[in-house]
Coordinates of C-alpha atoms and ligand atoms in Angstrom, one line a residue:
Y181 CA -64.4 -5.1 35.4
Q182 CA -66.2 -1.8 35.7
A183 CA -64.8 1.5 36.3
K184 CA -66.3 5.0 36.4
R185 CA -64.5 8.2 35.5
D186 CA -64.7 10.9 38.1
R187 CA -64.7 14.6 37.1
T188 CA -61.0 14.7 36.8
G189 CA -61.1 11.9 34.3
V190 CA -59.4 9.5 36.7
E191 CA -61.0 6.0 36.7
V192 CA -62.6 5.4 40.1
Y193 CA -62.7 1.7 41.0
E194 CA -66.2 0.6 41.9
A195 CA -66.0 -2.5 44.1
R196 CA -69.7 -2.8 44.9
R197 CA -71.1 -2.7 41.5
D198 CA -69.2 -5.5 39.8
G199 CA -68.5 -7.6 42.9
N200 CA -64.8 -7.2 42.6
T201 CA -64.1 -7.3 46.2
P202 CA -60.5 -7.3 47.6
D203 CA -61.1 -11.1 48.1
R204 CA -61.8 -11.6 44.4
L205 CA -58.9 -9.5 43.3
G206 CA -56.7 -11.5 45.7
L207 CA -57.8 -14.7 44.0
L208 CA -57.3 -13.2 40.6
G209 CA -53.7 -12.4 41.4
D210 CA -53.1 -15.9 42.8
L211 CA -54.7 -17.5 39.8
R212 CA -52.5 -15.5 37.4
R213 CA -49.4 -16.6 39.4
A214 CA -50.6 -20.2 39.5
L215 CA -51.1 -20.3 35.7
Q216 CA -47.6 -18.9 35.2
A217 CA -46.1 -21.5 37.6
Q218 CA -48.1 -24.2 35.8
D219 CA -49.7 -25.0 39.2
V220 CA -53.2 -25.6 37.6
E221 CA -54.1 -29.1 36.7
L222 CA -56.4 -30.8 34.3
H223 CA -58.6 -33.6 35.3
Y224 CA -60.4 -35.8 32.8
Q225 CA -64.0 -37.2 33.0
P226 CA -65.0 -40.0 30.6
K227 CA -68.0 -39.7 28.3
V228 CA -69.4 -43.2 28.0
G229 CA -71.9 -44.7 25.5
F230 CA -74.7 -46.8 26.9
D231 CA -72.9 -49.9 25.4
G232 CA -70.0 -49.0 27.7
R233 CA -67.8 -47.6 25.0
V234 CA -65.7 -44.6 25.9
V235 CA -66.5 -41.9 23.3
G236 CA -64.3 -39.2 24.8
L237 CA -62.9 -37.3 27.8
E238 CA -63.8 -33.9 29.1
A239 CA -60.9 -31.8 30.5
L240 CA -61.9 -30.0 33.7
V241 CA -59.6 -27.5 35.3
R242 CA -58.5 -28.0 38.9
W243 CA -56.9 -25.4 41.1
E244 CA -55.5 -26.2 44.5
H245 CA -55.0 -22.9 46.4
A246 CA -52.2 -22.9 48.9
E247 CA -54.3 -21.5 51.7
R248 CA -57.8 -22.0 50.6
G249 CA -57.7 -25.5 49.3
R250 CA -59.4 -26.5 46.1
V251 CA -61.3 -23.4 44.5
P252 CA -64.3 -24.6 42.5
P253 CA -63.9 -23.9 38.8
D254 CA -67.2 -22.0 38.5
E255 CA -65.8 -19.5 41.0
F256 CA -62.5 -18.8 39.5
I257 CA -63.7 -19.0 35.8
A258 CA -66.2 -16.2 36.6
I259 CA -63.3 -14.2 38.0
A260 CA -61.1 -14.9 34.9
E261 CA -64.0 -14.0 32.6
S262 CA -64.6 -10.6 34.2
S263 CA -60.9 -9.7 34.4
G264 CA -59.3 -10.4 31.0
L265 CA -57.4 -13.4 32.4
M266 CA -59.6 -15.9 30.4
P267 CA -57.5 -16.1 27.3
V268 CA -54.5 -17.0 29.4
L269 CA -56.5 -19.7 31.2
T270 CA -57.9 -21.1 28.0
E271 CA -54.4 -21.1 26.3
Y272 CA -53.1 -23.0 29.3
V273 CA -55.9 -25.5 29.2
L274 CA -55.7 -26.1 25.4
E275 CA -51.9 -26.4 25.6
T276 CA -52.1 -28.9 28.5
A277 CA -54.9 -30.9 27.0
L278 CA -53.3 -31.2 23.5
A279 CA -50.0 -32.2 25.1
Q280 CA -51.9 -34.9 26.9
V281 CA -53.8 -36.1 23.8
A282 CA -50.5 -36.4 22.0
A283 CA -49.0 -38.4 24.9
W284 CA -52.0 -40.7 25.0
R285 CA -51.9 -41.2 21.2
A286 CA -48.2 -42.1 21.4
A287 CA -49.1 -44.6 24.0
G288 CA -51.8 -46.1 21.7
L289 CA -54.7 -44.5 23.5
H290 CA -56.9 -42.8 20.9
V291 CA -59.6 -40.9 22.6
P292 CA -60.8 -37.4 21.8
V293 CA -60.7 -34.8 24.5
A294 CA -63.2 -32.0 25.0
V295 CA -62.1 -28.5 26.3
N296 CA -64.5 -26.0 27.7
V297 CA -64.1 -22.6 26.2
S298 CA -65.8 -19.4 27.4
P299 CA -67.8 -16.9 25.2
R300 CA -64.9 -14.6 25.7
D301 CA -62.6 -17.0 23.8
V302 CA -65.1 -17.4 20.9
H303 CA -65.2 -13.6 20.6
T304 CA -61.4 -13.2 20.5
P305 CA -60.2 -12.4 16.9
G306 CA -58.1 -15.1 15.5
F307 CA -59.2 -17.8 18.0
A308 CA -60.1 -20.4 15.2
G309 CA -56.6 -20.0 13.6
A310 CA -54.8 -20.1 16.9
V311 CA -56.5 -23.4 17.8
A312 CA -55.6 -24.9 14.4
A313 CA -52.0 -23.8 14.8
R314 CA -51.8 -25.3 18.2
L315 CA -53.2 -28.6 16.9
A316 CA -50.7 -28.7 14.2
R317 CA -47.8 -28.0 16.5
H318 CA -48.9 -31.0 18.7
K319 CA -49.5 -33.1 15.6
V320 CA -52.9 -33.9 16.9
P321 CA -55.7 -34.5 14.3
P322 CA -58.4 -31.9 14.6
G323 CA -61.0 -34.7 15.2
S324 CA -59.3 -35.5 18.5
L325 CA -60.3 -32.1 19.9
Q326 CA -63.7 -31.1 20.8
L327 CA -64.7 -27.7 22.1
E328 CA -67.5 -27.3 24.5
I329 CA -69.4 -24.0 24.2
T330 CA -72.5 -22.7 25.9
E331 CA -75.4 -20.9 24.2
H332 CA -74.1 -17.7 25.9
V333 CA -71.7 -17.3 22.9
L334 CA -74.6 -16.1 21.0
L335 CA -75.7 -13.3 23.4
E336 CA -73.0 -10.7 22.6
D337 CA -72.2 -10.8 18.9
P338 CA -73.9 -13.7 17.2
Q339 CA -72.4 -13.0 13.9
R340 CA -68.8 -12.9 15.2
A341 CA -69.5 -16.1 17.2
A342 CA -71.0 -17.9 14.2
D343 CA -67.9 -16.9 12.1
T344 CA -65.5 -18.3 14.7
L345 CA -67.4 -21.5 15.0
A346 CA -67.5 -21.9 11.3
G347 CA -63.7 -21.3 11.2
L348 CA -63.1 -23.9 13.8
S349 CA -65.5 -26.3 12.1
G350 CA -63.7 -25.7 8.9
H351 CA -60.4 -26.8 10.5
G352 CA -62.1 -30.0 11.5
V353 CA -62.7 -29.2 15.2
K354 CA -65.8 -30.7 16.6
M355 CA -68.1 -28.5 18.8
S356 CA -70.4 -29.4 21.6
L357 CA -73.2 -27.3 23.0
D358 CA -72.8 -27.5 26.9
D359 CA -75.4 -27.0 29.6
F360 CA -78.2 -27.2 27.2
G361 CA -81.6 -26.0 28.6
T362 CA -80.2 -23.4 30.9
G363 CA -80.1 -20.6 28.4
Y364 CA -82.5 -19.4 25.7
S365 CA -81.3 -21.3 22.6
S366 CA -84.1 -21.8 20.1
L367 CA -84.2 -24.3 17.4
V368 CA -83.2 -21.6 14.9
H369 CA -80.0 -20.9 16.8
L370 CA -79.2 -24.5 17.0
R371 CA -79.6 -25.1 13.3
R372 CA -77.1 -22.2 12.6
L373 CA -74.3 -23.5 14.8
P374 CA -71.9 -26.2 13.5
V375 CA -72.2 -28.3 16.6
S376 CA -72.2 -32.0 16.5
E377 CA -73.1 -32.7 20.1
L378 CA -75.5 -31.4 22.7
K379 CA -75.1 -31.9 26.4
I380 CA -78.2 -31.9 28.6
D381 CA -77.6 -29.9 31.7
R382 CA -77.2 -31.8 35.0
S383 CA -80.2 -29.8 36.5
F384 CA -82.5 -31.7 34.1
V385 CA -80.8 -35.0 34.4
A386 CA -80.7 -35.0 38.2
R387 CA -84.4 -35.2 38.6
L388 CA -85.2 -37.3 35.6
A389 CA -86.2 -40.3 37.5
V390 CA -88.5 -38.5 40.0
D391 CA -89.8 -35.5 38.0
D392 CA -92.2 -36.1 35.1
E393 CA -91.7 -32.7 33.7
D394 CA -88.0 -33.0 33.7
A395 CA -88.3 -36.4 32.1
E396 CA -90.4 -34.9 29.3
I397 CA -87.9 -32.1 28.8
V398 CA -85.1 -34.6 28.5
R399 CA -87.1 -36.8 26.1
C400 CA -88.0 -33.9 23.8
T401 CA -84.4 -32.5 23.9
I402 CA -83.0 -35.9 22.8
D403 CA -85.6 -36.3 20.0
L404 CA -84.9 -32.7 18.9
A405 CA -81.1 -33.2 18.9
H406 CA -81.5 -36.5 17.0
S407 CA -83.7 -34.9 14.4
L408 CA -80.8 -32.3 13.8
G409 CA -78.3 -35.1 13.6
L410 CA -76.6 -34.3 16.9
R411 CA -75.2 -36.8 19.4
V412 CA -76.7 -36.3 22.9
V413 CA -74.7 -36.6 26.1
A414 CA -76.4 -36.4 29.5
E415 CA -74.4 -34.6 32.3
G416 CA -74.2 -35.6 35.9
V417 CA -75.7 -39.2 36.0
E418 CA -75.3 -40.4 39.5
D419 CA -77.5 -43.5 39.8
D420 CA -78.6 -46.7 37.9
E421 CA -82.2 -45.6 37.6
T422 CA -81.3 -42.3 35.8
W423 CA -78.9 -44.3 33.6
E424 CA -81.6 -46.8 32.6
R425 CA -84.2 -44.0 31.8
L426 CA -81.6 -42.2 29.6
R427 CA -80.7 -45.4 27.7
D428 CA -84.5 -46.1 27.2
L429 CA -84.8 -42.5 25.8
N430 CA -82.1 -43.3 23.3
C431 CA -79.6 -41.0 24.8
D432 CA -76.1 -41.5 23.1
A433 CA -73.7 -41.1 25.9
M434 CA -73.4 -40.0 29.5
Q435 CA -71.0 -38.5 32.0
G436 CA -71.3 -38.7 35.8
W437 CA -70.1 -40.1 39.1
L438 CA -72.0 -43.4 38.4
V439 CA -69.3 -44.2 36.0
A440 CA -66.4 -41.9 36.9
A441 CA -65.7 -38.5 38.3
A442 CA -63.0 -36.4 36.7
M443 CA -59.5 -38.0 37.5
P444 CA -55.9 -36.7 37.2
A445 CA -54.2 -37.7 33.9
E446 CA -52.3 -40.7 35.3
E447 CA -55.4 -42.2 36.8
T448 CA -57.2 -41.6 33.6
T449 CA -54.6 -43.5 31.7
A450 CA -55.1 -46.5 34.1
W451 CA -58.8 -46.2 33.8
L452 CA -58.6 -46.2 30.0
R453 CA -56.2 -49.2 30.0
A454 CA -58.5 -51.1 32.3
R455 CA -61.3 -50.6 29.7
E456 CA -58.8 -51.5 26.8
V457 CA -59.7 -48.2 25.2
G458 CA -57.9 -47.8 21.9
A459 CA -56.4 -51.3 22.1
T460 CA -58.6 -52.6 19.4
R461 CA -58.9 -49.5 17.3
A462 CA -56.7 -48.9 14.3
T463 CA -54.4 -45.8 14.6
P464 CA -56.2 -43.0 12.7
A465 CA -53.9 -41.6 10.0
L466 CA -52.3 -38.2 10.7
P467 CA -53.2 -35.5 8.2
P468 CA -50.5 -35.2 5.5
A469 CA -47.7 -32.9 6.3
P470 CA -47.9 -29.6 4.4
Ligands
LIG700 P1 -69.4 -28.3 32.8 O1 -68.5 -28.1 31.6 O2 -70.8 -28.4 32.6 O3 -68.7 -29.5 33.6 C1 -69.6 -30.4 34.3 C2 -69.4 -30.3 35.7 O4 -70.2 -31.3 36.4 C3 -68.0 -30.5 36.2 O5 -67.8 -29.6 37.4 C4 -68.1 -31.9 36.7 O6 -67.0 -32.2 37.6 C5 -69.4 -32.0 37.3 N1 -69.9 -33.4 37.3 C6 -69.6 -34.4 36.6 N2 -70.3 -35.5 36.9 C7 -71.1 -35.1 37.9 C8 -72.1 -35.8 38.7 O7 -72.4 -37.1 38.5 N3 -72.7 -35.2 39.7 C9 -72.4 -33.9 40.0 N4 -73.0 -33.3 41.0 N5 -71.5 -33.2 39.2 C10 -70.9 -33.8 38.2 P2 -66.5 -28.8 37.7 O8 -65.4 -29.5 37.2 O9 -66.7 -28.2 38.9 O10 -66.7 -27.5 36.5 C11 -67.8 -26.6 36.6 C12 -67.8 -25.8 35.4 O11 -66.6 -25.0 35.3 C13 -67.9 -26.6 34.1 O12 -69.2 -27.0 33.9 C14 -67.3 -25.6 33.1 O13 -68.4 -24.7 32.7 C15 -66.4 -24.8 33.9 N6 -65.1 -25.3 33.6 C16 -64.3 -26.4 34.1 N7 -63.1 -26.5 33.5 C17 -63.0 -25.4 32.6 C18 -62.0 -25.0 31.7 O14 -61.0 -25.6 31.6 N8 -62.3 -23.8 31.0 C19 -63.6 -23.2 31.0 N9 -63.7 -22.1 30.3 N10 -64.5 -23.6 31.9 C20 -64.3 -24.7 32.7
LIG701 MG1 -68.4 -28.9 29.8
LIG702 MG1 -72.2 -28.8 31.3
LIG703 MG1 -72.2 -27.0 33.9

């Protein structure tokens, strides 16, 4: 959102400069209403180890617009980010995901769920405490929630971001660094952040089997992450050859259409049951009541 004051002090809306065309504003209003009406859905994509074990699920938001059909998340998330609607969206996603985790746990399915959060969220005062309160309300142990952040959180106010992440980590929430390789993170930044997982961006994974440079980048990233004690997840694995290469490079887990695309909750339940996820695992103890 950008506005300019004219000589009378009235804010003049500048459509050209920030790309807030009437079309975007229309979508923004529709999204706000869809969230209010709980007309936005979460789908879940499995994160799977190279031994076939399901290590988690990633919640991905899905919005079916009445006239336009499905709007890609990248598109409406950018709109939410630049408009102040982001906290509302994140609250909705966290609430929906935690209710789902609680339901799965009650049904004997113990699988951690990752939620994507935007840099905006990380810079919202009180965010860590709000997440902790939400976990407690749903009686979900913090270890069952993972937050996926991108290195962009460090761009605006690195100290504030580091404080929030430290707060979350102190509450026992695990953090994952998403889209790694697309930003400007250095080793130094990585070491400062309390992340336990690094996700290699799909753009590197996609050409891993055909491009030597990309293969080298992926190899170095995996080794670097391991030397820092991080688990590595490869995004967007679509074919067997890429899967095999990643396994040979000691990658820890993968996500991609090769194994499963994001699915609605019910379908995810069936998918997990078919894999007997959680069936053999003991129920983790709930934290003691305060
Ligand atoms: P991301 O977090 O990096 O999610 C991975 C994206 O790759 C997802 O796109 C997923 O559907 C897609 N994908 C997974 N496997 C494959 C594959 O094998 N091939 C290809 N070509 N794509 C694959 P999606 O769902 O369209 O989401 C796009 C981005 O939107 C996400 O990237 C994330 O940054 C953002 N996003 C999605 N849901 C949320 C949310 O609830 N909150 C926030 N803040 N951002 C979200
Ligand atoms: Mg993600
Ligand atoms: Mg990603
Ligand atoms: Mg991405």
